[in-house]
Coordinates of C-alpha atoms in Angstrom, one line a residue:
M1 CA 33.3 36.3 16.8
P2 CA 30.4 34.5 18.6
P3 CA 30.7 31.0 19.9
R4 CA 30.9 28.3 17.4
G5 CA 29.8 24.6 16.8
E6 CA 27.8 23.0 20.0
D7 CA 29.0 25.4 22.4
A8 CA 27.3 28.3 20.7
A9 CA 23.7 26.8 21.7
C10 CA 22.3 28.3 25.0
P11 CA 22.6 26.3 28.2
P12 CA 19.3 24.6 29.5
R13 CA 17.2 26.4 31.6
K14 CA 14.7 26.1 34.4
T15 CA 12.6 28.7 34.2
T16 CA 9.0 28.0 35.3
I17 CA 5.8 29.4 33.1
D18 CA 2.5 30.1 33.8
P19 CA -0.6 28.7 31.5
V20 CA -1.6 31.9 30.6
T21 CA 1.9 33.2 29.6
L22 CA 2.3 29.9 27.7
A23 CA -0.8 30.1 25.8
V24 CA 0.2 33.8 24.7
L25 CA 3.6 32.7 23.4
K26 CA 2.1 29.4 21.7
G27 CA -0.2 32.0 19.8
R28 CA 2.6 34.4 19.1
L29 CA 5.3 32.0 17.9
E30 CA 2.9 30.1 15.8
Q31 CA 1.7 33.5 14.4
I32 CA 5.3 34.2 13.6
A33 CA 5.4 30.6 11.1
D34 CA 2.2 31.8 9.6
E35 CA 3.5 35.2 8.8
M36 CA 6.5 33.5 7.1
D37 CA 4.2 31.4 5.2
A38 CA 2.4 34.1 3.9
T39 CA 5.2 36.4 2.9
L40 CA 6.5 33.8 0.9
Y41 CA 2.7 32.6 -0.9
R42 CA 2.4 36.3 -1.9
S43 CA 5.8 36.9 -3.3
A44 CA 6.8 33.6 -4.9
F45 CA 6.6 33.6 -8.8
N46 CA 5.7 29.5 -9.2
P47 CA 2.1 29.0 -8.6
I48 CA 3.3 25.8 -6.6
I49 CA 4.0 28.0 -4.2
A50 CA 1.9 31.1 -4.6
E51 CA -1.2 29.2 -5.1
A52 CA -0.6 25.6 -4.0
R53 CA 1.0 26.5 -0.8
D54 CA 3.8 23.8 -1.4
A55 CA 6.0 25.2 1.1
C56 CA 6.5 25.4 5.3
H57 CA 8.3 27.7 7.9
G58 CA 9.3 27.0 11.5
L59 CA 11.5 26.9 14.5
Y60 CA 13.9 24.5 15.8
H61 CA 15.5 23.2 18.5
A62 CA 19.4 24.5 18.7
E63 CA 20.9 21.3 19.6
T64 CA 19.1 18.6 18.0
G65 CA 16.8 20.5 15.3
A66 CA 13.8 18.7 16.6
T67 CA 10.4 20.9 15.6
L68 CA 9.6 23.4 18.1
V69 CA 6.8 25.5 16.2
Q70 CA 5.3 25.4 13.0
G71 CA 2.5 27.2 11.2
T72 CA -0.9 26.4 10.7
N73 CA -0.7 26.4 7.0
G74 CA 2.8 24.8 6.3
L75 CA 2.8 21.7 4.5
P76 CA 2.8 18.8 7.0
I77 CA 5.3 16.5 5.3
F78 CA 7.7 19.4 5.1
V79 CA 7.3 19.8 9.1
G80 CA 8.3 16.1 9.7
A81 CA 11.3 16.4 7.4
M82 CA 12.5 19.8 8.7
A83 CA 13.9 18.5 11.9
F84 CA 16.1 15.9 10.0
A85 CA 17.1 19.0 7.7
V86 CA 18.0 21.2 10.5
K87 CA 19.8 18.5 12.3
A88 CA 22.3 18.0 9.2
V89 CA 23.0 21.7 9.2
I90 CA 23.9 21.4 12.9
D91 CA 26.4 18.7 12.0
K92 CA 28.1 20.3 9.1
V93 CA 28.3 23.2 11.9
A94 CA 29.9 20.6 14.3
R95 CA 32.2 19.6 11.9
E96 CA 33.4 22.6 10.7
G97 CA 33.2 24.9 13.5
D98 CA 31.8 28.1 11.3
L99 CA 28.6 29.5 12.6
H100 CA 27.9 33.3 12.2
P101 CA 24.5 35.1 13.3
D102 CA 23.7 35.7 9.7
D103 CA 24.4 32.9 8.0
I104 CA 22.0 30.8 5.7
F105 CA 22.4 27.5 4.5
L106 CA 20.9 26.5 1.6
F107 CA 20.0 22.6 0.3
N108 CA 17.8 20.3 -1.3
D109 CA 19.7 16.5 -0.6
P110 CA 16.9 14.1 -0.4
Y111 CA 18.9 11.8 1.6
D112 CA 19.8 14.5 4.3
G113 CA 16.6 16.0 5.9
G114 CA 15.1 16.6 2.4
T115 CA 12.3 14.9 0.4
H116 CA 13.1 15.4 -3.6
L117 CA 15.5 17.7 -5.3
N118 CA 12.5 20.3 -6.0
D119 CA 12.2 20.9 -2.3
F120 CA 14.9 23.7 -1.4
R121 CA 15.5 24.6 2.2
L122 CA 16.8 27.4 4.0
V123 CA 18.1 27.2 7.4
R124 CA 19.0 30.3 9.4
P125 CA 20.6 30.6 13.0
I126 CA 19.0 33.0 15.8
F127 CA 21.5 34.2 18.0
R128 CA 20.9 35.7 21.3
Q129 CA 23.4 37.6 23.4
G130 CA 26.0 36.0 21.2
R131 CA 24.8 32.3 21.8
L132 CA 22.7 30.2 19.6
F133 CA 19.1 30.4 20.7
C134 CA 17.5 28.3 18.0
W135 CA 17.0 27.7 14.3
M136 CA 14.6 29.2 11.9
A137 CA 14.0 27.3 8.6
S138 CA 11.9 27.7 5.2
V139 CA 11.4 25.1 2.3
G140 CA 9.6 25.7 -0.9
H141 CA 9.0 23.8 -4.1
W142 CA 11.0 24.9 -7.0
L143 CA 9.8 24.7 -10.5
D144 CA 13.1 23.1 -11.7
I145 CA 16.4 22.1 -11.2
G146 CA 17.6 20.2 -14.3
G147 CA 18.0 16.5 -14.9
N148 CA 16.5 14.7 -17.7
V149 CA 12.7 15.7 -17.2
P150 CA 11.3 19.4 -17.1
G151 CA 9.7 19.7 -13.6
N152 CA 11.8 16.7 -12.4
F153 CA 8.9 14.1 -12.0
N154 CA 11.2 11.6 -14.2
A155 CA 9.3 8.2 -13.9
R156 CA 12.0 6.8 -15.9
A157 CA 14.9 7.8 -13.5
T158 CA 17.2 4.9 -12.4
D159 CA 19.6 7.4 -10.2
S160 CA 19.2 10.8 -8.8
F161 CA 21.3 12.6 -11.4
Q162 CA 18.4 11.7 -13.7
E163 CA 16.6 13.5 -11.8
G164 CA 18.3 17.0 -11.2
V165 CA 21.0 18.5 -9.4
R166 CA 21.4 18.0 -5.8
I167 CA 22.7 20.5 -3.4
P168 CA 24.3 19.4 0.1
P169 CA 24.1 22.0 3.0
V170 CA 26.1 25.3 1.8
K171 CA 26.2 28.7 2.9
L172 CA 24.1 30.7 0.4
V173 CA 24.7 33.8 2.9
K174 CA 27.8 34.1 5.3
A175 CA 27.9 36.7 7.8
G176 CA 25.5 38.4 6.0
V177 CA 27.0 38.5 2.3
M178 CA 25.7 36.4 -0.5
N179 CA 27.3 34.1 -2.3
H180 CA 26.7 35.0 -6.0
D181 CA 29.0 32.4 -7.5
L182 CA 26.3 29.8 -5.9
L183 CA 23.5 31.7 -7.2
A184 CA 24.9 31.7 -10.7
I185 CA 25.3 27.6 -10.3
L186 CA 21.7 27.3 -9.4
A187 CA 20.6 29.5 -12.4
A188 CA 22.5 27.7 -14.9
N189 CA 20.9 24.4 -13.8
S190 CA 17.7 25.3 -14.3
R191 CA 15.4 25.5 -17.6
V192 CA 13.0 28.4 -15.6
P193 CA 16.0 30.2 -13.4
V194 CA 13.8 33.4 -12.9
S195 CA 11.1 31.4 -11.5
N196 CA 13.5 30.1 -9.0
Y197 CA 15.1 33.3 -8.1
G198 CA 11.9 34.5 -7.4
D199 CA 11.1 31.8 -4.9
L200 CA 14.6 32.1 -3.6
N201 CA 13.6 36.0 -2.9
G202 CA 10.5 35.1 -1.3
Q203 CA 11.9 32.6 1.2
L204 CA 14.7 34.9 2.5
N205 CA 12.0 37.6 2.6
A206 CA 10.2 35.1 5.0
L207 CA 13.2 34.5 7.0
D208 CA 14.2 37.8 7.6
L209 CA 10.2 38.8 8.5
G210 CA 10.7 35.8 10.7
V211 CA 13.7 37.2 12.4
R212 CA 12.5 40.6 12.9
R213 CA 9.1 39.1 14.8
L214 CA 11.2 36.3 16.9
T215 CA 13.2 39.2 18.0
E216 CA 10.5 41.6 19.4
L217 CA 8.9 38.5 21.1
L218 CA 12.4 37.9 22.9
D219 CA 13.0 41.4 23.7
E220 CA 9.4 41.7 25.4
H221 CA 9.5 38.0 27.2
G222 CA 13.1 37.1 27.5
E223 CA 15.0 34.3 26.6
D224 CA 14.9 32.0 29.4
T225 CA 10.7 32.5 29.2
V226 CA 10.4 31.5 25.3
A227 CA 13.1 28.8 26.0
A228 CA 10.8 27.5 29.0
A229 CA 7.7 27.5 26.4
F230 CA 9.6 25.5 24.0
D231 CA 10.5 23.1 26.8
A232 CA 6.8 22.7 27.4
F233 CA 5.6 22.6 24.0
T234 CA 7.7 19.7 23.9
A235 CA 6.4 17.8 26.9
R236 CA 2.8 18.6 26.4
A237 CA 3.4 16.9 22.9
E238 CA 4.8 13.7 24.6
A239 CA 2.1 13.7 27.2
L240 CA -0.6 13.9 24.6
M241 CA 0.6 11.4 22.4
R242 CA 1.3 8.7 25.0
S243 CA -2.3 9.4 26.5
A244 CA -3.5 8.6 22.9
L245 CA -1.5 5.7 22.6
S246 CA -2.4 4.1 25.9
K247 CA -6.0 4.3 25.1
L248 CA -5.6 1.8 22.2
P249 CA -5.3 -2.2 22.9
D250 CA -2.3 -3.7 23.3
G251 CA -1.1 -6.2 20.1
T252 CA 0.4 -6.1 17.0
Y253 CA -1.5 -4.9 13.9
S254 CA -0.5 -5.5 10.4
F255 CA -1.6 -3.9 7.3
E256 CA -0.1 -3.4 3.7
D257 CA -0.7 -1.8 0.2
Y258 CA 0.7 -1.9 -3.0
L259 CA 2.2 0.8 -5.3
D260 CA 1.7 0.1 -9.2
N261 CA 5.3 -0.2 -10.1
D262 CA 8.5 1.8 -10.2
G263 CA 8.2 3.4 -13.6
I264 CA 10.7 0.7 -15.2
T265 CA 9.1 -2.4 -14.8
A266 CA 5.5 -3.8 -14.2
D267 CA 6.5 -5.4 -10.6
R268 CA 4.6 -4.4 -7.9
L269 CA 6.0 -2.7 -4.7
R270 CA 4.8 -3.4 -1.2
I271 CA 4.4 -1.1 1.6
A272 CA 3.9 -3.7 4.9
L273 CA 3.6 -2.1 8.4
D274 CA 3.6 -3.9 11.5
L275 CA 2.3 -1.8 14.5
T276 CA 2.9 -2.7 17.7
I277 CA 0.9 -1.2 20.8
A278 CA 2.7 -1.8 24.3
G279 CA 0.9 0.9 26.7
D280 CA 1.8 4.4 26.1
R281 CA 4.3 3.3 23.3
M282 CA 4.1 2.6 19.8
V283 CA 6.8 0.6 17.3
L284 CA 6.5 0.8 13.3
D285 CA 7.7 -1.8 11.8
F286 CA 8.3 -1.4 7.8
S287 CA 10.9 -4.5 7.6
R288 CA 8.6 -6.2 5.0
S289 CA 8.3 -4.1 2.7
S290 CA 9.7 -4.2 -0.9
A291 CA 13.7 -4.1 -1.6
P292 CA 14.9 -0.3 -2.9
C293 CA 13.6 -0.7 -6.4
A294 CA 15.3 0.9 -9.9
G295 CA 12.9 3.6 -10.5
P296 CA 12.2 6.8 -8.4
L297 CA 9.6 5.3 -5.9
N298 CA 12.0 5.0 -3.2
I299 CA 12.3 7.3 -0.3
A300 CA 15.1 8.1 2.3
Y301 CA 14.6 7.5 6.2
S302 CA 14.0 10.7 6.9
T303 CA 11.0 11.1 4.7
A304 CA 9.2 8.0 6.1
V305 CA 9.3 9.0 9.6
A306 CA 8.0 12.6 8.3
C307 CA 5.3 10.9 6.5
C308 CA 4.5 8.8 9.8
Y309 CA 4.2 11.8 11.4
V310 CA 1.5 13.2 9.0
A311 CA -0.4 9.8 9.4
L312 CA -0.3 10.0 13.2
K313 CA -1.2 13.9 13.7
H314 CA -4.2 13.0 11.2
V315 CA -5.3 10.3 13.5
F316 CA -4.8 12.1 16.8
T317 CA -5.6 15.5 16.2
D318 CA -5.1 17.1 19.3
V319 CA -1.6 16.2 19.4
P320 CA 0.4 19.4 19.0
A321 CA 2.8 19.6 15.9
N322 CA 5.9 19.3 18.3
A323 CA 8.7 16.7 18.0
G324 CA 7.6 15.7 21.4
C325 CA 4.8 13.7 19.9
L326 CA 7.4 11.4 18.3
N327 CA 9.1 10.2 21.5
P328 CA 6.9 7.3 22.6
I329 CA 7.4 5.9 18.9
T330 CA 10.2 3.7 17.9
F331 CA 10.7 3.4 13.7
I332 CA 11.8 0.3 12.2
I333 CA 12.7 1.4 8.7
P334 CA 15.8 -0.9 7.5
E335 CA 18.0 0.3 4.6
T336 CA 16.8 -3.0 2.9
T337 CA 14.0 -1.5 1.9
L338 CA 12.7 1.3 -0.7
L339 CA 11.6 3.3 2.3
A340 CA 15.3 4.0 3.7
V341 CA 17.6 4.3 0.5
K342 CA 21.3 6.2 0.0
P343 CA 22.1 8.0 -2.6
P344 CA 22.5 7.5 -5.5
K345 CA 18.7 5.8 -5.6
P346 CA 16.1 7.8 -7.5
V347 CA 13.6 9.4 -5.2
G348 CA 11.7 12.0 -7.3
G349 CA 8.3 9.8 -7.1
Y350 CA 8.4 10.3 -3.6
T351 CA 5.0 11.6 -3.2
E352 CA 3.5 8.4 -4.6
T353 CA 5.2 6.3 -2.0
I354 CA 4.6 8.5 1.4
L355 CA 1.1 8.4 0.1
R356 CA 0.9 4.4 0.7
V357 CA 2.7 4.8 3.9
I358 CA 0.3 7.2 5.5
G359 CA -2.2 4.9 4.1
V360 CA -0.8 1.7 5.8
V361 CA -0.3 3.5 9.1
F362 CA -4.1 4.6 8.9
G363 CA -5.3 0.6 8.0
A364 CA -3.0 -0.6 11.0
L365 CA -4.6 2.1 13.6
A366 CA -8.1 1.2 12.0
L367 CA -7.6 -2.5 13.1
A368 CA -6.2 -1.4 16.6
D369 CA -9.5 0.8 16.6
P370 CA -12.3 0.1 14.3
A371 CA -13.8 3.2 15.3
R372 CA -10.9 5.2 13.4
A373 CA -11.1 3.0 10.1
T374 CA -11.1 5.0 7.2
A375 CA -11.3 4.0 3.3
A376 CA -8.2 4.9 1.2
P377 CA -8.2 8.0 -0.6
F378 CA -7.3 8.4 -4.2
G379 CA -3.6 8.2 -3.4
T380 CA -1.8 9.7 -6.0
I381 CA -0.7 13.3 -6.7
N382 CA -0.5 12.7 -10.8
A383 CA 2.5 15.0 -11.2
L384 CA 1.7 16.2 -14.3
S385 CA 4.2 18.4 -16.3
L386 CA 4.0 20.0 -19.6
A387 CA 7.1 21.9 -21.2
G388 CA 7.9 23.5 -24.7
H389 CA 9.2 27.0 -26.0
R390 CA 7.2 29.9 -26.7
P391 CA 6.8 31.8 -30.0
D392 CA 9.8 34.1 -28.8
G393 CA 11.9 30.9 -28.1
S394 CA 11.5 31.2 -24.5
R395 CA 11.0 28.0 -22.0
W396 CA 8.3 27.2 -20.3
V397 CA 7.4 24.5 -17.7
M398 CA 4.3 23.9 -16.3
F399 CA 3.9 21.1 -13.2
S400 CA 0.9 20.7 -11.1
F401 CA -0.5 18.0 -9.1
F402 CA -4.3 17.2 -9.1
G403 CA -7.2 15.9 -6.9
G404 CA -9.5 13.1 -6.1
G405 CA -11.7 11.4 -4.0
L406 CA -11.4 11.0 -0.1
G407 CA -12.5 7.6 1.8
G408 CA -15.8 7.2 3.1
N409 CA -15.4 6.9 6.9
P410 CA -17.6 6.0 10.0
E411 CA -19.2 9.8 10.1
S412 CA -20.0 10.6 6.3
D413 CA -19.2 10.1 2.9
G414 CA -15.6 11.1 1.8
L415 CA -15.0 14.6 0.0
N416 CA -15.4 15.1 -3.6
H417 CA -12.5 16.3 -5.5
A418 CA -10.1 16.8 -2.7
N419 CA -6.2 16.7 -1.8
N420 CA -4.1 13.9 -0.5
P421 CA -3.4 13.5 3.3
I422 CA 0.1 14.7 2.9
S423 CA -0.5 18.1 2.7
T424 CA -2.7 21.4 3.0
A425 CA -1.7 22.8 -0.4
T426 CA -4.6 23.5 -2.7
I427 CA -4.6 22.4 -6.6
P428 CA -3.4 25.6 -8.3
P429 CA -6.5 27.2 -10.2
V430 CA -7.4 26.8 -13.6
E431 CA -7.1 30.5 -14.3
I432 CA -3.5 31.0 -12.8
L433 CA -2.5 27.7 -14.9
E434 CA -4.1 29.3 -18.1
A435 CA -2.4 32.5 -17.3
A436 CA 1.1 31.2 -16.9
Y437 CA 1.6 28.6 -19.7
P438 CA 0.2 28.2 -23.3
V439 CA -2.7 25.8 -22.3
M440 CA -6.0 25.8 -22.3
F441 CA -8.3 23.5 -19.9
T442 CA -11.2 22.2 -21.8
Q443 CA -12.9 20.1 -19.0
W444 CA -12.3 20.5 -15.3
A445 CA -15.1 18.5 -13.6
L446 CA -16.2 15.5 -11.3
R447 CA -15.9 11.9 -12.2
P448 CA -18.8 10.1 -12.5
D449 CA -18.8 6.5 -11.2
S450 CA -15.2 6.8 -9.8
A451 CA -16.6 6.9 -5.8
G452 CA -16.2 3.4 -3.8
A453 CA -19.6 2.3 -3.1
G454 CA -20.2 1.9 0.7
L455 CA -23.3 3.0 3.4
H456 CA -20.9 5.9 3.3
R457 CA -19.4 6.2 0.0
G458 CA -16.5 7.7 -1.3
G459 CA -15.5 10.9 -2.6
L460 CA -15.6 11.5 -6.6
G461 CA -12.3 11.7 -8.4
A462 CA -12.3 14.5 -11.2
V463 CA -11.6 14.8 -15.0
Y464 CA -9.1 17.3 -16.2
E465 CA -8.6 17.7 -20.1
I466 CA -5.8 20.0 -21.2
E467 CA -5.3 21.5 -24.6
A468 CA -1.6 22.3 -25.5
L469 CA -1.6 26.0 -27.3
T470 CA 1.9 25.2 -28.8
A471 CA 3.8 21.9 -29.3
A472 CA 4.6 20.3 -25.7
D473 CA 6.4 17.3 -24.3
V474 CA 4.3 15.8 -21.5
F475 CA 5.3 13.7 -18.6
L476 CA 3.4 11.9 -15.7
L477 CA 4.3 10.2 -12.3
G478 CA 1.3 9.0 -10.8
E479 CA -0.3 6.1 -9.2
R480 CA -3.6 3.7 -8.4
G481 CA -3.6 3.2 -12.1
V482 CA -3.2 -1.0 -11.1
F483 CA -4.6 -1.1 -7.7
A484 CA -7.5 0.8 -6.7
P485 CA -8.1 3.0 -3.5
F486 CA -9.6 0.2 -1.3
G487 CA -12.7 0.2 0.8
V488 CA -13.0 -0.9 4.4
A489 CA -15.8 -2.5 6.5
G490 CA -18.0 -3.8 3.6
G491 CA -17.0 -0.9 1.3
T492 CA -15.7 -1.5 -2.1
P493 CA -12.8 0.0 -4.4
A494 CA -12.8 3.1 -6.2
A495 CA -11.9 3.5 -10.1
L496 CA -8.6 3.3 -10.9
N497 CA -6.5 6.4 -12.1
R498 CA -6.3 6.9 -16.1
F499 CA -4.4 8.9 -18.4
V500 CA -4.6 9.2 -22.2
W501 CA -3.2 11.8 -24.8
Q502 CA -4.4 12.7 -28.6
S503 CA -1.7 11.4 -31.1
D504 CA -1.9 11.4 -35.0
E505 CA -2.6 7.9 -34.8
G506 CA -5.3 8.2 -32.3
E507 CA -5.8 8.2 -28.5
K508 CA -2.8 6.4 -26.4
S509 CA -2.3 5.7 -22.7
P510 CA 0.7 4.7 -20.7
P511 CA 2.2 1.2 -20.9
L512 CA 2.8 1.5 -16.9
A513 CA -0.8 3.0 -16.2
S514 CA -0.2 6.3 -14.5
K515 CA 3.7 6.7 -15.5
V516 CA 4.9 8.0 -18.9
T517 CA 7.9 10.3 -19.8
D518 CA 8.4 11.9 -23.4
V519 CA 5.3 12.0 -24.9
K520 CA 5.1 15.0 -27.5
I521 CA 1.6 16.2 -28.6
R522 CA 1.5 19.3 -31.0
D523 CA -0.5 22.5 -30.9
G524 CA -4.2 21.7 -30.4
Q525 CA -3.8 18.4 -29.3
R526 CA -5.2 17.4 -25.5
V527 CA -4.1 15.0 -22.6
R528 CA -6.9 14.1 -20.0
L529 CA -6.4 12.6 -16.7
E530 CA -9.5 10.9 -15.1
T531 CA -8.3 10.5 -11.3
P532 CA -9.7 7.9 -8.7
G533 CA -12.3 8.5 -6.1
G534 CA -12.1 7.4 -2.7
G535 CA -13.2 3.8 -1.1
G536 CA -16.4 3.2 0.2
W537 CA -17.2 2.3 4.1
G538 CA -19.6 0.0 5.2
D539 CA -22.3 -2.2 3.2
P540 CA -23.3 -0.2 0.4
R541 CA -26.9 -2.2 0.7
R542 CA -27.4 -0.4 3.9
R543 CA -26.9 3.2 2.4
D544 CA -30.3 5.5 2.3
A545 CA -32.0 4.5 -1.0
E546 CA -33.0 8.1 -1.2
A547 CA -29.5 9.4 -0.7
V548 CA -28.4 7.0 -3.7
A549 CA -31.0 8.1 -5.6
R550 CA -29.9 12.2 -5.1
D551 CA -26.3 10.8 -6.5
V552 CA -27.8 9.6 -9.7
R553 CA -29.6 12.9 -9.8
L554 CA -26.4 14.7 -9.5
G555 CA -24.4 12.5 -12.0
Y556 CA -22.3 11.4 -9.4
L557 CA -23.5 7.7 -9.9
G558 CA -25.4 5.9 -13.0
I559 CA -28.6 4.1 -12.6
D560 CA -26.8 0.8 -13.7
A561 CA -24.3 1.1 -10.7
A562 CA -27.2 2.6 -8.4
R563 CA -28.8 -0.9 -9.1
S564 CA -25.8 -3.3 -9.3
A565 CA -23.6 -1.7 -6.4
Y566 CA -26.4 -0.4 -3.9
G567 CA -29.5 -2.5 -4.8
V568 CA -31.3 0.6 -5.7
A569 CA -33.4 0.9 -8.6
L570 CA -35.1 3.9 -10.3
T571 CA -37.7 5.0 -12.5
D572 CA -37.0 6.1 -15.9
D573 CA -37.4 9.9 -14.6
G574 CA -34.8 9.4 -12.1
A575 CA -37.4 9.0 -9.0
L576 CA -36.7 6.0 -6.4
D577 CA -38.5 2.9 -7.2
V578 CA -39.1 1.9 -3.4
A579 CA -40.9 -1.6 -4.9
A580 CA -38.3 -2.8 -7.1
T581 CA -35.7 -1.6 -4.4
A582 CA -37.0 -3.5 -1.9
A583 CA -37.0 -6.5 -4.0
L584 CA -33.4 -6.0 -5.0
R585 CA -32.5 -5.4 -1.3
E586 CA -34.0 -8.7 -0.5
T587 CA -31.6 -10.8 -3.5
P588 CA -28.1 -11.5 -2.2
A589 CA -25.6 -9.2 -3.5
A590 CA -23.6 -10.6 -6.6

């Protein structure tokens, strides 16, 4: 029997490592995680993993669970949260003293290193010479795990029991033997058990591949050398983060933004940050944020830390993705806020809240360093689910997220129809969604006049119109229907989010802007989602008039908006009217 609990971890090593070997090992280890990602993407049943790449793999510290290595394609928000997930397994092993080389733990607990109930973690120990060397983990978004709403984005949930089945860290595999009773429980609590089973097997295969690749690497270079590389990665990430922070001016920088509502009441929710720079250290204090809410817009502490990690990685791009980058940072996230809730507070809408957290980190850092100022992106994933029964009686559940515009920045306009900064996930292709589900997209296009105006305008949002080919229930959990993506440095806000559906009484929209449950449409009726663009950067009247005319010709911008927002006049045939434009721009903006 191998050593168990904390004593099973390999003792610290003092091996030195030369730069060339370190670079080789960095590439090899990242390639292992990349191969694990690719294995899951190619084998998952669910388009949200297979096409959207809503998954992640990595290697984690034997004793602390800290992130050591991640792939280049994994979902960044998962990378930040997985360290907490692995630590939850480590704590379980410490309590129960039961760990074997071929064990695999499974769980989806959002309060203990998770995000929301759909995101299933598999954590596997890696042993060498009878001792625990490190942990390997996989996470992927399963399509449905019970609860009141197909797809689990329940905008009306008031506790986690209404969002799905919560699984604490349990052994799916013990000493190489699969727990089929647990598989039966998981299957019985999903509307689409075959999809979940396919995703689970994809994750198991990814872990198997990772174990083989890491074993080959350890056999080639030895445990001491690879462990020294892990230590070097952590030290380098910390050093680079400290260097980046030391270049910012000392002081406290405050920024806040709002969520539209919690899905239960129309009251807004404040996400407020006081960011303090002191030398090579940073404090992120979210104490002024709103209290825990009744609806599903809460998040757990681990999720809040993870999205701060994502925000900092966006700003400090040279810092490696390793837990060492968080060593110079102190987090103050009280349980009195909606950013550090305990069970059973609902957290299924976490995607919307973390986008605001990332946004306020961007905003506060922009105050510290205006050269980094970026206008707000569209800021909602618009989690849309359609569900029903096929003619043969089988159940179908379509869940997807959607794109919008990114904010203008000091260098350029924002991207049109992009994804949010929480991830590298891609929007599932229309062809895949139409092939998998009884729906037809009747429109998938850029949304005119949706971008915030600026010297560098925001990117455009999009219009998605979907026709149901069978009767369907519709559920949406989105944001930015009340508080628009903001502009900076004189730029204007973008358009608001908008959702409508057809009914026998005419077109309808949600009372709470972008959140609705239990909408029923019949065969041939449609839903339409119009997503926000990004905010603008800089004074719109300083934008090159020819660039404005080009946006009008491309259909991005209307002639009236060109005149009112940019002070640009066009002739009837769309050409720039130079004289009229000069006169408009000499007149103070309204």
